[in-house]
C-alpha cells in the first residue's frame, strides 16, 4: 500500500540506500509490490497472540499512517481469531521520524500494561482514516448494481434516438446525462458558505518546516493564500513575474496519496514538481488534499458529517475553489489555468475539468485505467483501490465484481473536457493500469475531439516505467505543458 506512487520510501529507494537491510532479491519487486510474497501484516500476524504495539508518526516520510492502519486491521483479524484482540494496539504520535521523551514514556506505559500493572497510563490511539464499512454504516445506502445496465466503452456516441452522435449539438444534448451520472457517484455536496480569498488561516512557519516547504529556491517566490473552506495553499512563481508586466499561465498541482507531507514528495530525486514548474515559468498553486499533510485530521469525521458526499467530490470541489486564488494574482492569465495531476491527483484533475470548463486543460500522469475493464483478476486491485482501500468514491464499491455496471467511465470524463487540451501519460509497467485499456479509452474519447475538429488536443504519451513521478518523467511532461499553454520551450 505504500510505495513511490505515494511519494514514500519505496522498495527502489530502500534497497539502493540501504542495501544491507534486506535481501537483494527484494529489489525485483520495485513497482510490483502486489507480487511480494510477504508483507507487514503477515509478519505481525505471525506474532499473534503475543503482544505487539504499532507506533507511527503522522508526518514521518518513511511511513504511512493510512497503510499502517490497514496493516493493523488486517493483522487484527488473526488476533481476534486467537482470542487476543487487545494484544495488538496502535499508537500515533505527532511529528516526523524523530522520537521524543513522551514517546519513550508511552512505550514504557505500554510495557507496564503488558506486565499487568493496573495503573498503566497507556491509551491506544484512535484511527484517522475512514473505511468503506464506516461509510456504509454512516450513509445507510444499499445500492443494487443489477439496476444499472452493463456497458463497456462503446457507448460514448450513443444517446437516446441517436445511434451515433455526429455533431456538437447532439453531443451537447448528452453531456448533462453524463454529468448527472458522475455527480451521483461523487455524491451531494453540502451547502457551503462563501469565503473570500485571503491570508487568514495560512500555514504557520513551523508547520511548513515540518512539511518541507518553509523556503523556496533562488529565482522562485512564494505567496500564501487561504481559499475555499479554509484551505491553506502556496503559490510559487518566477520572481520576475510581478515586475514583467506580462500575464503568465498557471498550474494547479494535484498530488498523489501522500499522507505524510501532502503536496511535497516525501522522497524524491531532484526538485519537487511545484518548484520545477515555477522554474519553467508557471505560477503554481499547491495545497494538501484532505487527509494528507496539514489536513490529515480533516478526513477523520468526513463521512460522519457528509455521508452522502465523497472524498473525491470534496477534492474536486477544493480544486474548483482554488480558481478563486488567481483572481487575487494580477500577473496570472485567467484563461490559461491548467491542472497537473499525478496518480490520485490526476483523478481529481480529470473530474474537476470535466465538471468545470474554467480549467484550460489537463495533464493526467498515471491517472486512471477504465473502471469497467478493471477486473480484480488483472492484478491491480480493481475498483476496490478507490472504494475499499481508500474510500475515495465509495458509491462505486457496490460494483466490485460487477464492473461493467459502473455508471460512468473515463472515456466519458475525457469527452466532457473536449475540445480543451488533455495530455494522458501512461506508464507501461504501472501495476494499477493496463496500457491497452487506457489507450482504448483515450481513442474512444478521441471521437468526441473529432466532432470538434480538435483531434490534436487529446495527446497520448507512453513511458516505460512503473508508477512513480520521476524527475525524468517530469522533464518530459513540462515541455508538453508549456506547449499546451502557448509558452516558448
Short mmCIF file of C-alpha atoms in Angstrom, two decimals:
data_model
loop_
_atom_site.label_atom_id
_atom_site.label_comp_id
_atom_site.label_asym_id
_atom_site.label_seq_id
_atom_site.Cartn_x
_atom_site.Cartn_y
_atom_site.Cartn_z
CA UNK A 1 0.00 0.00 0.00
CA UNK A 2 2.96 2.37 0.48
CA UNK A 3 5.28 2.99 -2.44
CA UNK A 4 6.84 5.63 -4.67
CA UNK A 5 3.36 6.21 -6.07
CA UNK A 6 2.59 7.66 -2.63
CA UNK A 7 5.83 9.68 -2.59
CA UNK A 8 7.14 7.36 0.12
CA UNK A 9 10.22 5.30 0.87
CA UNK A 10 9.60 2.67 -1.79
CA UNK A 11 11.46 -0.55 -2.47
CA UNK A 12 13.75 1.02 -5.07
CA UNK A 13 14.98 3.69 -2.65
CA UNK A 14 15.15 1.34 0.32
CA UNK A 15 17.28 -1.24 -1.46
CA UNK A 16 19.52 1.38 -3.09
CA UNK A 17 20.16 3.49 0.01
CA UNK A 18 20.32 0.61 2.49
CA UNK A 19 21.42 -2.47 0.52
CA UNK A 20 22.40 -4.32 3.69
CA UNK A 21 18.95 -4.12 5.28
CA UNK A 22 17.13 -6.63 3.08
CA UNK A 23 18.00 -9.46 0.74
CA UNK A 24 18.98 -8.10 -2.72
CA UNK A 25 16.13 -10.01 -4.36
CA UNK A 26 13.67 -7.54 -2.79
CA UNK A 27 14.72 -5.02 -5.44
CA UNK A 28 12.97 -7.07 -8.12
CA UNK A 29 9.64 -6.04 -6.59
CA UNK A 30 10.09 -2.28 -7.09
CA UNK A 31 6.92 -1.14 -8.82
CA UNK A 32 5.48 -4.65 -8.47
CA UNK A 33 4.64 -4.57 -4.80
CA UNK A 34 1.48 -6.59 -5.45
CA UNK A 35 3.69 -9.63 -6.12
CA UNK A 36 5.54 -9.52 -2.78
CA UNK A 37 5.30 -12.96 -1.13
CA UNK A 38 5.04 -11.41 2.33
CA UNK A 39 4.22 -8.02 3.82
CA UNK A 40 3.98 -6.36 7.23
CA UNK A 41 0.50 -7.62 8.07
CA UNK A 42 1.63 -11.24 7.67
CA UNK A 43 4.71 -10.67 9.81
CA UNK A 44 2.63 -9.14 12.57
CA UNK A 45 0.06 -11.92 12.31
CA UNK A 46 2.88 -14.40 12.97
CA UNK A 47 3.46 -12.69 16.34
CA UNK A 48 -0.13 -13.33 17.47
CA UNK A 49 -1.32 -13.89 20.13
CA UNK A 50 1.71 -12.22 21.73
CA UNK A 51 1.56 -8.50 22.48
CA UNK A 52 2.53 -6.07 19.72
CA UNK A 53 2.42 -2.26 19.56
CA UNK A 54 2.43 -0.47 16.20
CA UNK A 55 3.73 3.06 16.64
CA UNK A 56 3.96 5.66 13.88
CA UNK A 57 4.31 9.40 13.42
CA UNK A 58 1.72 11.31 11.44
CA UNK A 59 4.22 13.16 9.24
CA UNK A 60 7.01 10.62 9.08
CA UNK A 61 8.17 10.42 5.44
CA UNK A 62 9.28 6.79 5.77
CA UNK A 63 5.85 5.66 6.95
CA UNK A 64 2.20 5.95 6.04
CA UNK A 65 -0.37 6.19 8.80
CA UNK A 66 -3.02 5.10 6.30
CA UNK A 67 -1.05 1.98 5.28
CA UNK A 68 -0.28 1.14 8.91
CA UNK A 69 -3.96 1.35 9.80
CA UNK A 70 -4.70 -1.15 7.02
CA UNK A 71 -1.90 -3.36 8.34
CA UNK A 72 -3.37 -3.12 11.84
CA UNK A 73 -6.88 -4.00 10.63
CA UNK A 74 -5.62 -6.99 8.65
CA UNK A 75 -3.46 -8.46 11.43
CA UNK A 76 -6.17 -7.72 13.98
CA UNK A 77 -8.35 -10.43 12.45
CA UNK A 78 -5.78 -13.06 13.41
CA UNK A 79 -5.53 -11.68 16.96
CA UNK A 80 -9.33 -11.77 17.24
CA UNK A 81 -9.43 -15.33 15.94
CA UNK A 82 -6.97 -16.34 18.67
CA UNK A 83 -8.96 -14.53 21.36
CA UNK A 84 -6.27 -11.89 21.91
CA UNK A 85 -7.79 -8.81 20.31
CA UNK A 86 -6.37 -6.41 22.91
CA UNK A 87 -2.83 -7.70 22.44
CA UNK A 88 -2.38 -5.74 19.19
CA UNK A 89 -2.51 -2.00 19.70
CA UNK A 90 -1.85 1.19 17.76
CA UNK A 91 -0.16 4.44 18.79
CA UNK A 92 0.11 7.52 16.59
CA UNK A 93 2.36 10.39 17.57
CA UNK A 94 2.80 13.91 16.27
CA UNK A 95 5.83 14.94 14.28
CA UNK A 96 8.21 13.27 11.87
CA UNK A 97 10.76 10.46 12.20
CA UNK A 98 12.23 11.77 15.44
CA UNK A 99 11.44 10.30 18.87
CA UNK A 100 10.56 12.50 21.86
CA UNK A 101 10.63 11.86 25.60
CA UNK A 102 6.87 11.43 25.74
CA UNK A 103 7.13 8.69 23.12
CA UNK A 104 9.55 6.66 25.24
CA UNK A 105 7.33 7.19 28.27
CA UNK A 106 4.32 5.95 26.30
CA UNK A 107 6.22 2.82 25.27
CA UNK A 108 7.10 2.18 28.93
CA UNK A 109 3.45 2.70 29.84
CA UNK A 110 2.54 0.08 27.24
CA UNK A 111 5.09 -2.33 28.71
CA UNK A 112 3.60 -1.68 32.15
CA UNK A 113 0.27 -2.72 30.70
CA UNK A 114 1.75 -5.95 29.33
CA UNK A 115 3.28 -6.76 32.72
CA UNK A 116 -0.11 -6.38 34.37
CA UNK A 117 0.40 -3.05 36.13
CA UNK A 118 -3.11 -1.86 36.86
CA UNK A 119 -2.32 1.84 36.76
CA UNK A 120 -0.67 1.99 33.37
CA UNK A 121 -1.27 5.33 31.66
CA UNK A 122 -1.20 3.86 28.14
CA UNK A 123 -4.12 4.70 25.86
CA UNK A 124 -4.46 3.27 22.39
CA UNK A 125 -4.79 5.82 19.58
CA UNK A 126 -7.93 6.14 17.54
CA UNK A 127 -7.62 5.62 13.81
CA UNK A 128 -7.60 8.61 11.47
CA UNK A 129 -8.87 7.27 8.18
CA UNK A 130 -12.45 6.20 7.45
CA UNK A 131 -13.11 2.84 5.82
CA UNK A 132 -15.65 1.63 3.32
CA UNK A 133 -17.51 -0.13 6.13
CA UNK A 134 -17.61 3.17 8.04
CA UNK A 135 -19.23 4.83 5.03
CA UNK A 136 -21.79 2.02 4.67
CA UNK A 137 -22.84 2.42 8.30
CA UNK A 138 -22.99 6.22 8.17
CA UNK A 139 -24.74 6.52 4.81
CA UNK A 140 -27.21 3.67 5.23
CA UNK A 141 -27.10 3.23 1.47
CA UNK A 142 -27.85 -0.04 -0.27
CA UNK A 143 -27.01 0.09 -3.97
CA UNK A 144 -28.22 -2.70 -6.25
CA UNK A 145 -25.85 -2.98 -9.25
CA UNK A 146 -28.46 -5.03 -11.12
CA UNK A 147 -30.45 -1.80 -11.60
CA UNK A 148 -27.63 -0.40 -13.71
CA UNK A 149 -27.13 -1.60 -17.31
CA UNK A 150 -23.98 -3.43 -18.36
CA UNK A 151 -21.76 -1.31 -20.59
CA UNK A 152 -18.25 -1.21 -21.97
CA UNK A 153 -16.50 1.69 -23.76
CA UNK A 154 -18.66 1.66 -26.90
CA UNK A 155 -21.47 3.83 -25.53
CA UNK A 156 -19.86 7.26 -25.82
CA UNK A 157 -21.54 8.45 -29.03
CA UNK A 158 -24.84 6.68 -28.39
CA UNK A 159 -27.70 8.64 -26.84
CA UNK A 160 -31.46 8.19 -27.00
CA UNK A 161 -32.54 8.36 -30.65
CA UNK A 162 -29.01 8.91 -31.89
CA UNK A 163 -27.36 5.69 -32.97
CA UNK A 164 -24.21 7.70 -33.38
CA UNK A 165 -23.64 11.28 -32.30
CA UNK A 166 -22.04 13.20 -35.14
CA UNK A 167 -22.48 16.90 -34.27
CA UNK A 168 -21.58 19.22 -31.43
CA UNK A 169 -25.24 19.92 -30.84
CA UNK A 170 -26.02 16.24 -30.39
CA UNK A 171 -23.04 15.85 -28.04
CA UNK A 172 -24.28 18.85 -26.03
CA UNK A 173 -27.59 17.03 -25.56
CA UNK A 174 -25.80 14.06 -23.99
CA UNK A 175 -23.40 15.88 -21.67
CA UNK A 176 -26.00 16.59 -18.93
CA UNK A 177 -26.71 12.86 -18.71
CA UNK A 178 -23.00 12.06 -18.25
CA UNK A 179 -22.60 14.79 -15.66
CA UNK A 180 -25.62 13.51 -13.74
CA UNK A 181 -24.08 10.04 -13.52
CA UNK A 182 -20.74 11.46 -12.37
CA UNK A 183 -22.47 13.70 -9.83
CA UNK A 184 -24.34 10.70 -8.45
CA UNK A 185 -21.03 8.89 -7.90
CA UNK A 186 -19.34 11.93 -6.36
CA UNK A 187 -22.28 12.48 -4.05
CA UNK A 188 -24.15 15.54 -2.91
CA UNK A 189 -22.10 18.48 -1.72
CA UNK A 190 -23.48 20.22 1.38
CA UNK A 191 -24.33 23.89 1.31
CA UNK A 192 -21.05 25.77 1.65
CA UNK A 193 -20.71 29.35 2.82
CA UNK A 194 -18.65 31.62 0.59
CA UNK A 195 -15.23 32.62 1.89
CA UNK A 196 -13.12 35.31 0.28
CA UNK A 197 -9.52 34.52 -0.58
CA UNK A 198 -7.05 35.92 1.92
CA UNK A 199 -4.11 35.15 4.16
CA UNK A 200 -6.03 34.45 7.37
CA UNK A 201 -5.54 30.78 8.22
CA UNK A 202 -2.40 30.37 6.15
CA UNK A 203 0.07 27.72 7.21
CA UNK A 204 2.34 28.58 10.14
CA UNK A 205 6.09 28.53 9.64
CA UNK A 206 6.74 25.61 11.97
CA UNK A 207 4.14 23.52 10.13
CA UNK A 208 5.70 24.43 6.78
CA UNK A 209 9.10 23.39 8.17
CA UNK A 210 7.70 20.04 9.28
CA UNK A 211 6.20 19.51 5.83
CA UNK A 212 9.41 20.51 3.98
CA UNK A 213 8.09 23.72 2.37
CA UNK A 214 9.33 26.56 4.55
CA UNK A 215 11.62 28.08 1.92
CA UNK A 216 11.89 28.38 -1.84
CA UNK A 217 14.99 28.31 -4.06
CA UNK A 218 16.63 31.32 -5.69
CA UNK A 219 14.53 32.64 -8.54
CA UNK A 220 11.22 31.43 -7.12
CA UNK A 221 8.87 33.36 -4.84
CA UNK A 222 6.01 32.14 -2.71
CA UNK A 223 2.76 33.69 -1.52
CA UNK A 224 0.38 32.08 0.93
CA UNK A 225 -3.36 32.08 0.41
CA UNK A 226 -6.39 30.73 2.21
CA UNK A 227 -9.31 29.72 -0.01
CA UNK A 228 -12.40 27.54 -0.12
CA UNK A 229 -13.23 26.11 3.30
CA UNK A 230 -10.10 27.46 5.00
CA UNK A 231 -7.66 25.56 2.80
CA UNK A 232 -4.08 26.76 3.08
CA UNK A 233 -2.39 26.99 -0.31
CA UNK A 234 1.02 28.15 -1.52
CA UNK A 235 1.54 29.97 -4.81
CA UNK A 236 5.02 29.55 -6.31
CA UNK A 237 6.09 31.66 -9.29
CA UNK A 238 9.17 33.11 -11.01
CA UNK A 239 10.43 36.13 -9.08
CA UNK A 240 10.39 38.15 -12.31
CA UNK A 241 6.64 37.62 -12.82
CA UNK A 242 5.40 40.53 -10.72
CA UNK A 243 7.52 43.16 -12.45
CA UNK A 244 7.37 41.83 -16.00
CA UNK A 245 4.03 43.40 -16.87
CA UNK A 246 3.02 40.21 -18.64
CA UNK A 247 0.47 37.59 -17.66
CA UNK A 248 1.75 34.06 -17.25
CA UNK A 249 -0.10 30.71 -17.25
CA UNK A 250 -0.89 28.93 -14.01
CA UNK A 251 -0.90 25.31 -12.90
CA UNK A 252 -2.79 23.74 -10.02
CA UNK A 253 -0.59 20.86 -8.81
CA UNK A 254 -2.62 17.89 -7.53
CA UNK A 255 -0.54 15.27 -5.76
CA UNK A 256 -0.91 11.56 -5.12
CA UNK A 257 -1.90 9.95 -1.80
CA UNK A 258 0.97 11.23 0.37
CA UNK A 259 -0.41 11.47 3.88
CA UNK A 260 2.92 12.47 5.47
CA UNK A 261 3.84 15.62 3.52
CA UNK A 262 0.85 16.45 1.34
CA UNK A 263 1.86 18.17 -1.89
CA UNK A 264 5.60 17.85 -1.22
CA UNK A 265 7.06 14.44 -2.13
CA UNK A 266 8.48 12.83 0.99
CA UNK A 267 11.16 11.06 -1.03
CA UNK A 268 12.31 12.15 -4.46
CA UNK A 269 15.23 12.81 -6.73
CA UNK A 270 15.72 16.38 -7.87
CA UNK A 271 13.43 19.33 -7.19
CA UNK A 272 9.79 18.77 -6.19
CA UNK A 273 7.24 19.19 -9.00
CA UNK A 274 5.85 22.54 -7.86
CA UNK A 275 9.33 24.08 -7.86
CA UNK A 276 10.24 22.67 -11.28
CA UNK A 277 7.02 24.08 -12.71
CA UNK A 278 7.69 27.53 -11.23
CA UNK A 279 11.22 27.47 -12.60
CA UNK A 280 9.71 26.62 -16.00
CA UNK A 281 7.70 29.87 -15.91
CA UNK A 282 4.34 28.88 -14.43
CA UNK A 283 2.53 30.25 -11.41
CA UNK A 284 1.89 27.08 -9.40
CA UNK A 285 -0.77 26.69 -6.74
CA UNK A 286 -0.08 23.76 -4.44
CA UNK A 287 -2.15 22.59 -1.48
CA UNK A 288 -2.67 19.42 0.53
CA UNK A 289 -5.56 17.15 -0.31
CA UNK A 290 -7.91 16.26 2.52
CA UNK A 291 -6.37 13.53 4.70
CA UNK A 292 -2.79 14.47 3.87
CA UNK A 293 -0.11 16.79 5.26
CA UNK A 294 -1.58 19.82 7.02
CA UNK A 295 -5.11 18.43 6.51
CA UNK A 296 -4.64 14.92 7.86
CA UNK A 297 -7.12 15.25 10.73
CA UNK A 298 -9.77 16.76 8.47
CA UNK A 299 -10.55 13.35 6.99
CA UNK A 300 -11.36 11.52 10.23
CA UNK A 301 -15.01 12.52 10.60
CA UNK A 302 -15.69 13.28 6.96
CA UNK A 303 -18.28 10.54 6.40
CA UNK A 304 -19.85 11.23 9.81
CA UNK A 305 -20.53 14.78 8.65
CA UNK A 306 -21.16 14.14 4.95
CA UNK A 307 -22.38 10.56 4.46
CA UNK A 308 -23.97 11.40 1.09
CA UNK A 309 -20.84 13.08 -0.30
CA UNK A 310 -17.47 11.54 -1.20
CA UNK A 311 -13.83 12.32 -0.63
CA UNK A 312 -13.32 12.63 -4.39
CA UNK A 313 -16.26 15.02 -4.52
CA UNK A 314 -14.63 17.12 -1.81
CA UNK A 315 -11.28 17.08 -3.63
CA UNK A 316 -12.94 18.19 -6.86
CA UNK A 317 -14.74 21.00 -5.01
CA UNK A 318 -11.41 22.11 -3.49
CA UNK A 319 -9.78 22.22 -6.93
CA UNK A 320 -12.65 24.33 -8.23
CA UNK A 321 -12.44 26.75 -5.31
CA UNK A 322 -8.69 27.07 -5.90
CA UNK A 323 -9.52 29.04 -9.05
CA UNK A 324 -10.56 31.93 -6.82
CA UNK A 325 -6.95 32.42 -5.76
CA UNK A 326 -5.98 33.61 -9.22
CA UNK A 327 -8.47 36.47 -9.04
CA UNK A 328 -6.06 37.94 -6.48
CA UNK A 329 -2.93 37.46 -8.62
CA UNK A 330 -2.70 40.18 -11.29
CA UNK A 331 0.12 38.55 -13.26
CA UNK A 332 -1.77 35.29 -13.95
CA UNK A 333 -3.69 34.82 -17.19
CA UNK A 334 -7.16 33.71 -16.08
CA UNK A 335 -7.70 31.96 -19.43
CA UNK A 336 -4.63 29.75 -19.00
CA UNK A 337 -5.12 27.88 -15.74
CA UNK A 338 -4.24 24.20 -16.08
CA UNK A 339 -4.44 21.13 -13.88
CA UNK A 340 -1.49 18.79 -13.46
CA UNK A 341 -2.32 15.67 -11.50
CA UNK A 342 -0.38 12.55 -10.71
CA UNK A 343 -1.99 9.25 -9.66
CA UNK A 344 -4.86 10.19 -7.30
CA UNK A 345 -4.28 13.84 -8.21
CA UNK A 346 -4.90 13.02 -11.86
CA UNK A 347 -8.29 11.55 -10.99
CA UNK A 348 -9.14 14.80 -9.25
CA UNK A 349 -7.87 16.84 -12.20
CA UNK A 350 -9.88 14.93 -14.80
CA UNK A 351 -13.11 15.06 -12.82
CA UNK A 352 -12.65 18.75 -11.98
CA UNK A 353 -12.04 19.72 -15.62
CA UNK A 354 -14.95 17.58 -16.80
CA UNK A 355 -17.33 19.32 -14.41
CA UNK A 356 -15.93 22.87 -14.74
CA UNK A 357 -14.98 24.42 -18.08
CA UNK A 358 -12.98 27.22 -16.43
CA UNK A 359 -9.93 24.95 -16.46
CA UNK A 360 -8.00 25.47 -19.69
CA UNK A 361 -6.57 21.94 -19.88
CA UNK A 362 -5.29 18.90 -18.02
CA UNK A 363 -2.22 16.72 -17.70
CA UNK A 364 -3.06 13.29 -16.26
CA UNK A 365 0.00 11.26 -15.25
CA UNK A 366 -0.66 7.63 -14.23
CA UNK A 367 -4.17 8.78 -13.51
CA UNK A 368 -6.59 6.04 -14.47
CA UNK A 369 -7.47 2.78 -16.07
CA UNK A 370 -11.01 2.26 -17.39
CA UNK A 371 -13.12 1.23 -14.41
CA UNK A 372 -15.42 -1.07 -16.37
CA UNK A 373 -12.43 -3.06 -17.61
CA UNK A 374 -10.53 -3.07 -14.31
CA UNK A 375 -11.37 -6.57 -13.15
CA UNK A 376 -9.60 -7.84 -9.99
CA UNK A 377 -8.00 -10.74 -11.89
CA UNK A 378 -5.84 -8.20 -13.74
CA UNK A 379 -3.80 -7.93 -10.56
CA UNK A 380 -4.07 -4.25 -9.72
CA UNK A 381 -6.79 -4.47 -7.11
CA UNK A 382 -9.70 -3.35 -9.28
CA UNK A 383 -12.16 -0.64 -8.35
CA UNK A 384 -11.65 -1.58 -4.67
CA UNK A 385 -8.47 0.55 -4.66
CA UNK A 386 -10.63 3.66 -4.64
CA UNK A 387 -13.68 2.36 -2.79
CA UNK A 388 -12.39 -0.02 -0.11
CA UNK A 389 -8.65 0.54 0.34
CA UNK A 390 -9.19 4.29 0.23
CA UNK A 391 -12.90 5.18 0.17
CA UNK A 392 -12.40 7.98 -2.31
CA UNK A 393 -15.63 7.29 -4.19
CA UNK A 394 -17.47 4.72 -2.03
CA UNK A 395 -20.72 4.51 -4.01
CA UNK A 396 -18.82 2.61 -6.67
CA UNK A 397 -17.86 -0.02 -4.09
CA UNK A 398 -21.16 -1.78 -4.75
CA UNK A 399 -19.90 -2.55 -8.27
CA UNK A 400 -16.82 -4.53 -7.21
CA UNK A 401 -17.15 -7.76 -9.18
CA UNK A 402 -19.73 -6.17 -11.48
CA UNK A 403 -17.53 -3.50 -13.04
CA UNK A 404 -19.46 -3.46 -16.33
CA UNK A 405 -22.36 -1.83 -14.48
CA UNK A 406 -20.36 1.16 -13.20
CA UNK A 407 -22.46 4.19 -14.22
CA UNK A 408 -19.70 6.15 -16.00
CA UNK A 409 -16.10 5.74 -17.10
CA UNK A 410 -13.08 7.78 -18.07
CA UNK A 411 -13.83 7.91 -21.81
CA UNK A 412 -16.87 9.97 -20.84
CA UNK A 413 -14.85 12.11 -18.43
CA UNK A 414 -12.36 12.87 -21.21
CA UNK A 415 -15.22 13.53 -23.61
CA UNK A 416 -16.63 16.20 -21.29
CA UNK A 417 -13.29 18.03 -21.35
CA UNK A 418 -13.27 18.25 -25.17
CA UNK A 419 -12.18 20.32 -27.04
CA UNK A 420 -9.79 21.59 -24.35
CA UNK A 421 -6.29 20.09 -24.41
CA UNK A 422 -5.55 16.96 -22.41
CA UNK A 423 -2.30 15.02 -22.13
CA UNK A 424 -2.74 11.45 -20.88
CA UNK A 425 0.53 9.93 -19.64
CA UNK A 426 0.57 6.17 -19.22
CA UNK A 427 3.34 4.21 -17.52
CA UNK A 428 3.64 0.84 -19.21
CA UNK A 429 4.71 -1.01 -16.04
CA UNK A 430 2.06 0.53 -13.79
CA UNK A 431 0.56 -2.41 -11.88
CA UNK A 432 -2.68 -0.45 -11.37
CA UNK A 433 -3.28 0.44 -15.02
CA UNK A 434 -3.45 -1.55 -18.22
CA UNK A 435 -1.84 0.19 -21.19
CA UNK A 436 -4.10 -1.31 -23.84
CA UNK A 437 -7.25 -0.44 -21.88
CA UNK A 438 -6.09 3.13 -21.18
CA UNK A 439 -5.21 3.68 -24.84
CA UNK A 440 -8.59 2.28 -25.90
CA UNK A 441 -10.27 4.71 -23.50
CA UNK A 442 -8.35 7.65 -24.98
CA UNK A 443 -9.15 6.55 -28.53
CA UNK A 444 -12.85 6.40 -27.69
CA UNK A 445 -12.71 9.92 -26.26
CA UNK A 446 -10.90 10.98 -29.41
CA UNK A 447 -14.18 10.51 -31.26
CA UNK A 448 -15.60 13.48 -29.36
CA UNK A 449 -12.50 15.55 -30.08
CA UNK A 450 -13.01 14.72 -33.78
CA UNK A 451 -16.52 16.15 -33.63
CA UNK A 452 -14.95 19.43 -32.50
CA UNK A 453 -12.18 19.20 -35.09
CA UNK A 454 -9.70 19.19 -32.19
CA UNK A 455 -8.04 15.78 -32.56
CA UNK A 456 -4.61 17.25 -31.80
CA UNK A 457 -5.79 18.48 -28.39
CA UNK A 458 -6.03 14.95 -26.99
CA UNK A 459 -2.47 13.70 -26.62
CA UNK A 460 -1.17 10.30 -25.54
CA UNK A 461 2.27 9.73 -24.10
CA UNK A 462 3.54 6.31 -23.10
CA UNK A 463 6.62 5.94 -20.88
CA UNK A 464 8.29 2.66 -20.00
CA UNK A 465 8.40 2.82 -16.21
CA UNK A 466 6.47 1.71 -13.15
CA UNK A 467 4.21 4.04 -11.21
CA UNK A 468 6.38 6.90 -9.96
CA UNK A 469 6.62 10.61 -10.75
CA UNK A 470 10.31 10.58 -11.53
CA UNK A 471 12.30 13.70 -12.50
CA UNK A 472 12.80 12.15 -15.93
CA UNK A 473 9.03 11.87 -16.38
CA UNK A 474 8.54 15.44 -15.21
CA UNK A 475 11.15 16.61 -17.71
CA UNK A 476 9.09 15.03 -20.48
CA UNK A 477 5.79 16.45 -19.27
CA UNK A 478 6.79 20.07 -18.65
CA UNK A 479 7.66 20.92 -22.29
CA UNK A 480 4.32 19.48 -23.41
CA UNK A 481 2.53 21.52 -20.75
CA UNK A 482 4.38 24.65 -21.91
CA UNK A 483 3.31 23.91 -25.47
CA UNK A 484 -0.27 23.41 -24.27
CA UNK A 485 -0.13 26.85 -22.60
CA UNK A 486 1.40 28.55 -25.62
CA UNK A 487 4.76 29.20 -23.97
CA UNK A 488 8.12 29.18 -25.66
CA UNK A 489 10.05 25.99 -24.94
#
